[in-house]
């Protein structure tokens, strides 16, 4: 009986339907609840303002770079060009085949790619941010927060912090240009952060470019030394063979009593005696005292000349050049990246107004329980 009475009471309640609520009712309800809307709007706006004032600031310094011009690496290119004759091929007929092995080393794209690779290197970023005071403070805080945790948790938190800082140094690709970015909590810090890293990477890039060139030259030096050893052995073997043949021919000529050149003898014999014993004795003497093996093997002369040039040239590890050019140099930012305080305050107020209106409408049109 009680349940039946309750159902009857519910059926007697007139619930407002969507058709019964018009814009006039809404406006009246909002006007009556204007105080609630104002309070909620003020509270949300105040929270937004407090957040905007206390949130960590982010300032972004940017720079635009592109492929280097010829003048940016002229000294490096000249140093490389000095080694060009060592790589060229000199033929027997006097012609020279120009080698292109050194061309890639001095291409603007090659140098620029080295810089970008080093800029985006996590190892370089880690080495650079390790000396940053702000990073050290955050790292110490992380270590203090995870004190007593497992080694895995400590490593995880430190890795997360490093990844956050790696993202503060970014390079965005646009055609043949890159926009470099550095972010920190003040304009001065972000400018110093990016400028310092660019200098740090530029020095790394120069060292790698010189090291790559040194590797190519070292490889060529090894190749020349191997060829020298091979041709020297061949020349010595040929010299010994020539001297032995001349000695045998001398003995035959002496036995035959042929002291002077003979016109009627074949010069193509294994032990040619047509030049006579006197000439053969002179030949044996000359071959026995011959030390200049390039006379026997002409290619040794070219190799020796290249090796001498290698020894006279020096690779300067401190050569000054740029692997990129600035389209826009880093400049101190004039406005913060975040937080956008005016926008946060405006959105906070808007959110508060909407929230307050929703609260008022719910209170006005939600069916009330009967006592």
Short mmCIF file of C-alpha atoms in Angstrom, two decimals:
data_model
loop_
_atom_site.label_atom_id
_atom_site.label_comp_id
_atom_site.label_asym_id
_atom_site.label_seq_id
_atom_site.Cartn_x
_atom_site.Cartn_y
_atom_site.Cartn_z
CA UNK A 1 0.00 0.00 0.00
CA UNK A 2 2.81 2.41 0.80
CA UNK A 3 4.45 1.71 -2.57
CA UNK A 4 1.17 2.35 -4.40
CA UNK A 5 0.72 5.63 -2.56
CA UNK A 6 4.22 6.73 -3.46
CA UNK A 7 3.61 6.05 -7.16
CA UNK A 8 0.45 8.09 -7.03
CA UNK A 9 2.28 11.01 -5.46
CA UNK A 10 5.02 10.89 -8.16
CA UNK A 11 2.41 10.81 -10.90
CA UNK A 12 0.82 13.94 -9.48
CA UNK A 13 4.10 15.91 -9.78
CA UNK A 14 4.18 18.05 -12.95
CA UNK A 15 7.70 17.78 -14.41
CA UNK A 16 8.70 20.56 -16.74
CA UNK A 17 9.41 19.33 -20.27
CA UNK A 18 11.70 20.91 -22.81
CA UNK A 19 8.67 22.33 -24.54
CA UNK A 20 7.64 24.15 -21.34
CA UNK A 21 11.03 25.99 -21.08
CA UNK A 22 11.48 28.93 -23.43
CA UNK A 23 14.19 31.55 -23.76
CA UNK A 24 12.30 33.94 -21.51
CA UNK A 25 12.39 31.45 -18.66
CA UNK A 26 16.10 30.94 -19.18
CA UNK A 27 16.83 34.65 -19.18
CA UNK A 28 14.75 35.16 -16.05
CA UNK A 29 16.55 32.27 -14.32
CA UNK A 30 19.95 33.62 -15.28
CA UNK A 31 19.02 37.09 -14.07
CA UNK A 32 17.85 35.77 -10.74
CA UNK A 33 21.07 33.77 -10.40
CA UNK A 34 23.36 36.58 -11.50
CA UNK A 35 25.01 36.71 -8.10
CA UNK A 36 25.94 33.01 -8.30
CA UNK A 37 27.25 33.50 -11.84
CA UNK A 38 29.31 36.48 -10.76
CA UNK A 39 30.80 34.65 -7.79
CA UNK A 40 31.69 31.54 -9.83
CA UNK A 41 33.13 33.73 -12.61
CA UNK A 42 35.22 35.66 -10.11
CA UNK A 43 36.50 32.49 -8.40
CA UNK A 44 37.49 30.82 -11.71
CA UNK A 45 39.12 34.01 -12.98
CA UNK A 46 41.03 34.37 -9.73
CA UNK A 47 42.24 30.76 -9.94
CA UNK A 48 43.32 31.33 -13.56
CA UNK A 49 45.19 34.51 -12.65
CA UNK A 50 46.97 32.81 -9.74
CA UNK A 51 47.98 29.96 -12.03
CA UNK A 52 49.18 32.37 -14.74
CA UNK A 53 51.29 34.26 -12.21
CA UNK A 54 52.80 31.20 -10.54
CA UNK A 55 53.22 28.85 -13.53
CA UNK A 56 56.77 28.31 -14.73
CA UNK A 57 57.61 30.69 -17.53
CA UNK A 58 58.98 29.52 -20.87
CA UNK A 59 60.92 31.86 -23.14
CA UNK A 60 61.97 30.70 -26.60
CA UNK A 61 64.98 31.97 -28.56
CA UNK A 62 65.06 31.11 -32.26
CA UNK A 63 67.63 31.16 -35.04
CA UNK A 64 67.40 30.37 -38.75
CA UNK A 65 70.36 28.66 -40.45
CA UNK A 66 71.12 27.30 -43.95
CA UNK A 67 73.91 25.79 -46.04
CA UNK A 68 77.24 27.62 -45.65
CA UNK A 69 78.53 29.88 -48.42
CA UNK A 70 81.97 29.45 -49.96
CA UNK A 71 83.37 32.25 -47.83
CA UNK A 72 82.23 30.45 -44.67
CA UNK A 73 84.69 27.59 -45.16
CA UNK A 74 87.29 28.97 -47.59
CA UNK A 75 90.27 28.12 -45.34
CA UNK A 76 89.08 24.56 -44.90
CA UNK A 77 88.46 24.18 -48.64
CA UNK A 78 91.94 25.51 -49.42
CA UNK A 79 93.50 23.05 -46.97
CA UNK A 80 91.66 20.18 -48.65
CA UNK A 81 92.52 21.40 -52.16
CA UNK A 82 96.24 21.38 -51.31
CA UNK A 83 96.00 17.60 -51.09
CA UNK A 84 94.29 17.19 -54.47
CA UNK A 85 97.48 16.23 -56.45
CA UNK A 86 97.99 13.28 -54.12
CA UNK A 87 94.68 11.77 -55.23
CA UNK A 88 95.03 12.48 -58.97
CA UNK A 89 96.18 9.72 -61.31
CA UNK A 90 99.16 10.49 -63.56
CA UNK A 91 99.24 8.31 -66.68
CA UNK A 92 102.30 7.27 -68.72
CA UNK A 93 101.33 9.48 -71.67
CA UNK A 94 101.42 12.58 -69.44
CA UNK A 95 97.67 13.01 -69.02
CA UNK A 96 96.20 13.47 -65.55
CA UNK A 97 92.94 11.94 -64.37
CA UNK A 98 91.44 14.27 -61.78
CA UNK A 99 90.17 12.42 -58.72
CA UNK A 100 86.83 13.44 -57.20
CA UNK A 101 87.40 11.67 -53.89
CA UNK A 102 87.79 14.99 -52.04
CA UNK A 103 84.77 16.67 -53.61
CA UNK A 104 82.20 15.37 -51.11
CA UNK A 105 84.31 16.55 -48.18
CA UNK A 106 83.98 20.21 -49.14
CA UNK A 107 80.35 20.20 -50.28
CA UNK A 108 78.22 22.75 -48.36
CA UNK A 109 75.57 20.05 -47.85
CA UNK A 110 78.13 17.69 -46.32
CA UNK A 111 79.28 20.29 -43.80
CA UNK A 112 75.72 21.38 -43.03
CA UNK A 113 74.55 17.80 -42.46
CA UNK A 114 77.39 17.32 -39.98
CA UNK A 115 76.20 20.35 -38.01
CA UNK A 116 72.55 19.22 -37.94
CA UNK A 117 73.51 15.69 -36.89
CA UNK A 118 75.61 17.06 -34.06
CA UNK A 119 72.88 19.54 -33.03
CA UNK A 120 70.32 16.74 -32.73
CA UNK A 121 72.73 14.33 -31.04
CA UNK A 122 71.39 13.30 -27.63
CA UNK A 123 74.94 12.72 -26.44
CA UNK A 124 75.89 16.32 -27.27
CA UNK A 125 72.74 17.67 -25.63
CA UNK A 126 73.43 15.64 -22.51
CA UNK A 127 77.02 16.86 -22.34
CA UNK A 128 75.92 20.48 -22.82
CA UNK A 129 73.00 20.64 -20.37
CA UNK A 130 75.07 18.87 -17.73
CA UNK A 131 76.76 22.19 -16.92
CA UNK A 132 73.52 24.18 -16.78
CA UNK A 133 72.75 25.51 -13.29
CA UNK A 134 68.97 25.20 -13.68
CA UNK A 135 69.28 21.63 -14.90
CA UNK A 136 71.56 20.72 -12.03
CA UNK A 137 69.04 22.15 -9.59
CA UNK A 138 66.20 20.11 -11.11
CA UNK A 139 68.35 16.97 -11.23
CA UNK A 140 69.23 17.35 -7.56
CA UNK A 141 65.56 17.79 -6.76
CA UNK A 142 64.70 14.61 -8.67
CA UNK A 143 67.39 12.70 -6.79
CA UNK A 144 66.05 14.01 -3.48
CA UNK A 145 62.45 13.06 -4.39
CA UNK A 146 63.36 9.48 -5.36
CA UNK A 147 65.75 8.93 -2.49
CA UNK A 148 65.22 5.45 -1.14
CA UNK A 149 63.57 4.23 -4.36
CA UNK A 150 64.84 1.39 -6.48
CA UNK A 151 67.64 1.99 -8.94
CA UNK A 152 65.18 1.42 -11.79
CA UNK A 153 62.86 4.16 -10.52
CA UNK A 154 65.77 6.57 -10.08
CA UNK A 155 66.97 5.90 -13.63
CA UNK A 156 63.45 6.32 -14.97
CA UNK A 157 62.97 9.71 -13.32
CA UNK A 158 66.39 10.96 -14.40
CA UNK A 159 65.71 9.78 -17.95
CA UNK A 160 62.39 11.64 -17.94
CA UNK A 161 64.14 14.84 -16.83
CA UNK A 162 66.81 14.48 -19.52
CA UNK A 163 64.15 13.97 -22.19
CA UNK A 164 62.36 17.13 -21.05
CA UNK A 165 65.59 19.08 -21.39
CA UNK A 166 66.49 17.50 -24.71
CA UNK A 167 63.19 18.88 -26.05
CA UNK A 168 64.27 22.39 -25.02
CA UNK A 169 66.85 22.29 -27.85
CA UNK A 170 65.05 21.61 -31.14
CA UNK A 171 65.71 21.90 -34.87
CA UNK A 172 62.76 22.17 -37.27
CA UNK A 173 63.41 21.38 -40.93
CA UNK A 174 62.08 23.66 -43.67
CA UNK A 175 63.45 22.98 -47.19
CA UNK A 176 67.22 23.63 -46.97
CA UNK A 177 66.83 25.72 -43.81
CA UNK A 178 66.51 24.84 -40.15
CA UNK A 179 64.91 26.79 -37.33
CA UNK A 180 66.83 26.23 -34.12
CA UNK A 181 65.08 26.75 -30.79
CA UNK A 182 66.22 27.01 -27.20
CA UNK A 183 63.79 27.29 -24.27
CA UNK A 184 64.38 28.33 -20.67
CA UNK A 185 62.62 30.27 -17.91
CA UNK A 186 63.91 33.77 -18.78
CA UNK A 187 64.70 35.65 -21.98
CA UNK A 188 68.37 36.02 -21.09
CA UNK A 189 68.72 32.37 -20.12
CA UNK A 190 67.04 31.08 -23.28
CA UNK A 191 69.26 33.30 -25.44
CA UNK A 192 72.42 32.13 -23.68
CA UNK A 193 71.18 28.54 -23.75
CA UNK A 194 70.70 28.43 -27.54
CA UNK A 195 73.71 30.59 -28.42
CA UNK A 196 75.97 28.50 -26.22
CA UNK A 197 74.74 25.25 -27.71
CA UNK A 198 75.20 26.53 -31.27
CA UNK A 199 78.81 27.43 -30.45
CA UNK A 200 79.29 24.07 -28.73
CA UNK A 201 77.94 22.15 -31.75
CA UNK A 202 79.80 24.33 -34.26
CA UNK A 203 83.11 23.40 -32.63
CA UNK A 204 82.13 19.73 -32.62
CA UNK A 205 81.18 19.93 -36.29
CA UNK A 206 84.48 21.53 -37.27
CA UNK A 207 86.40 18.84 -35.41
CA UNK A 208 84.41 16.07 -37.13
CA UNK A 209 84.86 17.62 -40.59
CA UNK A 210 88.63 17.85 -40.05
CA UNK A 211 88.70 14.32 -38.62
CA UNK A 212 86.84 13.00 -41.68
CA UNK A 213 89.37 14.68 -43.96
CA UNK A 214 92.25 13.36 -41.88
CA UNK A 215 90.79 9.84 -42.20
CA UNK A 216 90.69 10.12 -46.00
CA UNK A 217 94.28 11.38 -46.12
CA UNK A 218 95.46 8.66 -43.74
CA UNK A 219 93.80 6.05 -45.94
CA UNK A 220 95.53 7.49 -49.01
CA UNK A 221 98.88 7.53 -47.18
CA UNK A 222 98.46 3.85 -46.32
CA UNK A 223 97.56 3.08 -49.94
CA UNK A 224 100.63 4.90 -51.26
CA UNK A 225 102.92 3.16 -48.77
CA UNK A 226 101.55 -0.24 -49.80
CA UNK A 227 102.07 0.59 -53.48
CA UNK A 228 105.59 1.83 -52.73
CA UNK A 229 106.44 -1.43 -50.98
CA UNK A 230 104.97 -3.50 -53.82
CA UNK A 231 106.70 -1.59 -56.64
CA UNK A 232 109.98 -1.45 -54.70
CA UNK A 233 110.00 -5.22 -54.34
CA UNK A 234 109.18 -5.60 -58.01
CA UNK A 235 111.94 -3.16 -58.99
CA UNK A 236 114.52 -4.93 -56.83
CA UNK A 237 113.57 -8.30 -58.28
CA UNK A 238 113.82 -6.92 -61.79
CA UNK A 239 117.18 -5.29 -61.00
CA UNK A 240 118.62 -8.55 -59.67
CA UNK A 241 117.31 -10.37 -62.70
CA UNK A 242 118.80 -7.81 -65.11
CA UNK A 243 122.17 -7.92 -63.33
CA UNK A 244 122.24 -11.73 -63.35
CA UNK A 245 121.43 -11.83 -67.05
CA UNK A 246 124.14 -9.25 -67.78
CA UNK A 247 126.67 -11.23 -65.71
CA UNK A 248 125.92 -14.46 -67.57
CA UNK A 249 126.07 -12.66 -70.90
CA UNK A 250 129.46 -11.18 -69.92
CA UNK A 251 130.85 -14.61 -69.13
CA UNK A 252 129.60 -15.93 -72.48
CA UNK A 253 131.03 -12.95 -74.38
CA UNK A 254 134.41 -13.36 -72.67
CA UNK A 255 134.41 -17.05 -73.48
CA UNK A 256 133.62 -16.26 -77.10
CA UNK A 257 136.28 -13.56 -77.25
CA UNK A 258 133.76 -10.92 -78.26
CA UNK A 259 134.92 -7.68 -76.69
CA UNK A 260 133.23 -5.26 -79.09
CA UNK A 261 129.62 -4.96 -80.29
CA UNK A 262 128.60 -7.50 -82.92
CA UNK A 263 126.12 -6.54 -85.63
CA UNK A 264 125.34 -10.07 -86.69
CA UNK A 265 124.15 -11.39 -83.31
CA UNK A 266 120.53 -11.53 -82.12
CA UNK A 267 119.75 -9.06 -79.35
CA UNK A 268 116.63 -11.00 -78.37
CA UNK A 269 118.50 -13.98 -76.93
CA UNK A 270 118.11 -14.73 -73.21
CA UNK A 271 121.75 -13.80 -72.63
CA UNK A 272 122.37 -11.20 -75.34
CA UNK A 273 126.06 -10.77 -76.08
CA UNK A 274 125.71 -8.56 -79.16
CA UNK A 275 126.96 -5.44 -77.29
CA UNK A 276 130.26 -7.12 -76.49
CA UNK A 277 132.12 -7.95 -73.30
CA UNK A 278 133.32 -4.42 -72.67
CA UNK A 279 129.78 -3.04 -72.69
CA UNK A 280 128.46 -5.97 -70.67
CA UNK A 281 131.13 -5.42 -68.00
CA UNK A 282 130.07 -1.79 -67.77
CA UNK A 283 126.41 -2.84 -67.57
CA UNK A 284 127.11 -5.29 -64.75
CA UNK A 285 128.97 -2.59 -62.83
CA UNK A 286 126.19 -0.03 -63.28
CA UNK A 287 123.44 -2.46 -62.29
CA UNK A 288 125.45 -3.54 -59.26
CA UNK A 289 125.67 0.01 -57.96
CA UNK A 290 122.16 1.16 -58.95
CA UNK A 291 120.19 2.46 -55.96
CA UNK A 292 117.56 4.63 -57.66
CA UNK A 293 114.88 2.02 -58.21
CA UNK A 294 112.52 4.49 -59.92
CA UNK A 295 114.74 4.02 -63.02
CA UNK A 296 113.65 0.38 -63.07
CA UNK A 297 110.03 1.13 -62.03
CA UNK A 298 108.92 4.64 -63.22
CA UNK A 299 105.71 4.44 -61.17
CA UNK A 300 107.83 4.67 -58.05
CA UNK A 301 108.77 8.20 -59.04
CA UNK A 302 105.10 9.29 -58.94
CA UNK A 303 104.48 7.51 -55.66
CA UNK A 304 107.58 9.01 -54.08
CA UNK A 305 106.54 12.47 -55.23
CA UNK A 306 103.08 12.03 -53.71
CA UNK A 307 104.56 10.71 -50.48
CA UNK A 308 106.93 13.68 -50.25
CA UNK A 309 103.98 16.04 -50.77
CA UNK A 310 102.09 14.24 -48.01
CA UNK A 311 105.00 14.75 -45.64
CA UNK A 312 105.30 18.44 -46.52
CA UNK A 313 101.60 19.20 -46.04
CA UNK A 314 99.97 19.57 -42.63
CA UNK A 315 96.34 19.24 -41.60
CA UNK A 316 95.56 22.10 -39.24
CA UNK A 317 93.11 20.83 -36.58
CA UNK A 318 92.45 24.42 -35.49
CA UNK A 319 91.46 25.75 -38.91
CA UNK A 320 88.58 28.22 -38.50
CA UNK A 321 85.50 27.75 -40.69
CA UNK A 322 81.73 27.49 -40.43
CA UNK A 323 79.60 24.49 -41.31
CA UNK A 324 76.47 26.66 -41.66
CA UNK A 325 75.42 30.26 -42.15
CA UNK A 326 73.00 32.36 -40.14
CA UNK A 327 69.92 33.59 -41.96
CA UNK A 328 68.71 34.96 -38.64
CA UNK A 329 71.07 35.06 -35.68
CA UNK A 330 69.77 34.27 -32.18
CA UNK A 331 68.14 37.28 -30.48
CA UNK A 332 66.63 37.69 -27.03
CA UNK A 333 62.85 37.07 -27.21
CA UNK A 334 60.62 40.03 -26.38
CA UNK A 335 57.65 37.97 -25.18
CA UNK A 336 57.28 34.70 -23.31
CA UNK A 337 56.11 31.56 -25.01
CA UNK A 338 54.06 30.48 -22.03
CA UNK A 339 52.09 31.03 -19.93
CA UNK A 340 49.94 33.50 -21.92
CA UNK A 341 48.63 35.34 -18.88
CA UNK A 342 45.94 37.52 -20.53
CA UNK A 343 44.53 34.53 -22.43
CA UNK A 344 44.53 32.35 -19.34
CA UNK A 345 42.68 35.04 -17.35
CA UNK A 346 40.14 35.52 -20.16
CA UNK A 347 39.50 31.80 -20.58
CA UNK A 348 39.24 31.42 -16.80
CA UNK A 349 36.58 34.11 -16.66
CA UNK A 350 34.70 32.61 -19.62
CA UNK A 351 34.81 29.17 -18.06
CA UNK A 352 33.59 30.61 -14.76
CA UNK A 353 30.71 32.39 -16.48
CA UNK A 354 29.63 29.27 -18.33
CA UNK A 355 29.97 27.13 -15.22
CA UNK A 356 27.98 29.63 -13.16
CA UNK A 357 25.22 29.74 -15.77
CA UNK A 358 25.02 25.94 -15.85
CA UNK A 359 24.75 25.83 -12.05
CA UNK A 360 21.95 28.45 -12.07
CA UNK A 361 19.98 26.66 -14.80
CA UNK A 362 20.30 23.31 -13.07
CA UNK A 363 19.02 24.85 -9.81
CA UNK A 364 16.18 26.59 -11.60
CA UNK A 365 14.82 23.74 -13.73
CA UNK A 366 15.83 20.57 -11.92
CA UNK A 367 12.72 19.06 -10.32
CA UNK A 368 12.71 19.58 -6.57
CA UNK A 369 11.92 16.78 -4.14
CA UNK A 370 8.69 17.17 -2.19
CA UNK A 371 8.82 16.81 1.53
#
